[in-house]
């Protein structure tokens, strides 16, 4: 999917846990996530902590979108 | 029922016209004639099928007058309206192989008539056409004619009768990128032990699934002005409004969802859930923001860090969904995103 | 370690006043077995049924399939750490009831329970259509959490299988097979010229409803480790998972692990079967990296020449598989991997989520996306309520004539990645 969004001319960042798959399927901007069932959360944390860590990942994703890359990059 | 009707394509050499010096022989339709290798096919077909016409064309003529030759041959086949079209076999003759692949591909795609060919695996025509036309793997010279016909004739009959085609290793065609199930004689573990023993002793073995090569897309330029950018969310984690109104399948999704999140500031267990069947769903069902971070993006929108969170998000389940399906879904919604003026996409996967 | 396996062939199962095995016929006293199931207060009720090969019967939603066994001599008992006390198993003497299985079924908990058809086209794809199945359909108490219900049904299945196995304890087996492996040094001395081969067994461990237990330990909480290959024959590994039915390893698969049995066939002849390495398929990338690092490290430390790697499930576990393969090959140890494919209904898509050139020897259990038409059958054990919801099905799977058009994915054991079946693809 990520490659088709890129092909359509929209910069895209892929947030995912299994970054090797992301590399294999051809994402260019990749941000690692926490775990497969909760990529942007961690049930072991309080709701506040969890939101903070989610925000960190999303901010990292926004940074990635604002960074020029020449090939596949894991941020 | 009458006999199945076959049209056969061969070059000047196999029509006994001559070798290289006669390669400029123009395309010729011989109605009712069975020529050269056609005799072997005829014997193999017995009473089931008959060659109603043979098309003979010189290899140089074909390749040097490509468009004309193609048009002529297409007309000839169309007029005969056969149940199946056979080209070759071409063995290791390069230009003949390319011609066979070209005409067989043309006949099946433009006339909808099933077509097959046969050639040696190193024939340049094989790489060009094996994914488009069923191409029987033959030996590298005409000495392999009997063997080639023994595989091509039954496959041609199956195609003519519109029967199910087996896996490449059963039928003898070159692997064409279409995976077909079949039953082996031995169970998988036994095959694995044998394969390992061959690999350990340096003997040849054939993998049952050759690793693919992946295509790549160049990255788009970075977003210059995030504070005014429209950012959209997409997920393969199957986040859907509670109750899964569009019945997105838990696995092998047949469609994607498009949902409006105008006025939604937080995804809660009462409003959203996951339809994905490939991971433990309880965390996403408790709080879908863990997969689709709407809450955080709303905060960032309020703070002016991003221009706007796009009012629609797109979702499907990645679980067991084929690459071709996800590609088709993504191509479709990407066009919508582009049309809606989206500047950047955050795609989350589980 | 040396284990003698005695096979008792079961030719029929009948309900009776008393549970016993006479001349290959298993008589089951329903009241007795019901009591065993209802020991767990999370289960409200249970019904029993018998499904035989060739009958027009569909069992669904199937959770687990279990072969009854009993420990006759030697340490420990069947399902150590789960039913029997923790003790090292895999030596002495064990009897198994062959030709039959206990099948647990009941209301769905995830999306991923399966279908067993006893006849028709679906029967060709599941090994369990060839067995006489003693089916227990369990109903949970109101309001219990799905994963507690799943656990309750799983354990009830094991208790019943153990009880039925015990009926064979005093019998004389119809057939006996001996499985024996040796210590590291002993093996090198005994088979100096044979290649040293191990089995790398990837266990599904992606969390709730996707777990596997080794001596009762949740596999996701374990580092890569190893066992003697005979331990599984006493139930050292049990299934606790609901991944897609076609490629989940049921407890029956674990007890009868085909890679282990086929490696034993060659042991001492063409290869030296050194050990059984267990690794997991976790959801954190760091876990995947750590576990595959450890797998490769153990292969090197054991001075192996080759390994067979089997997978369970699909999608992100494809990465664990490829990581294992790549890292083990990098240690100079040759690999063959067993997987299955999700190549789309038309067979034209990429089969695996991950790939690497090191994976040059692959055995496939077939394309799980292939469609199959399952005709209406006369009898249903369980319920058809979920047939359109389980993984591999869809809302429009029901055809006008009452048949179902579904993917092979829904059939229990259809594309098994231990290589249990003959199904393959090209």
Coordinates of C-alpha atoms in Angstrom, one line a residue, chain C residues 38 41 49 78 130 158 170 192 198 222 224-225 256 268 271 279 290 299 322 359 366 378-379 382 391 398 409 420:
Chain C
X38 CA -17.1 -29.5 33.7
X41 CA -16.4 -23.7 36.2
X49 CA -20.4 -36.3 19.1
X78 CA 1.5 -36.6 29.0
X130 CA -9.2 -39.4 7.8
X158 CA -6.2 -32.1 27.2
X170 CA -2.7 -52.0 30.1
X192 CA 31.5 -39.4 12.3
X198 CA 18.7 -30.2 13.6
X222 CA 11.3 -17.9 26.4
X224 CA 15.4 -19.8 21.9
X225 CA 16.1 -23.2 23.5
X256 CA 3.1 -36.1 15.5
X268 CA 21.9 -42.9 11.6
X271 CA 22.2 -37.8 8.7
X279 CA 12.2 -20.5 18.8
X290 CA 17.1 -11.6 19.6
X299 CA 23.2 -23.8 15.3
X322 CA 13.5 -15.1 6.8
X359 CA 16.1 -18.7 1.2
X366 CA 0.3 -24.4 -0.9
X378 CA -26.1 -33.2 6.1
X379 CA -24.8 -32.8 9.6
X382 CA -20.9 -27.1 16.4
X391 CA -10.4 -15.8 8.5
X398 CA -22.7 -18.4 1.0
X409 CA -7.5 -20.8 4.9
X420 CA 2.2 -32.4 7.4

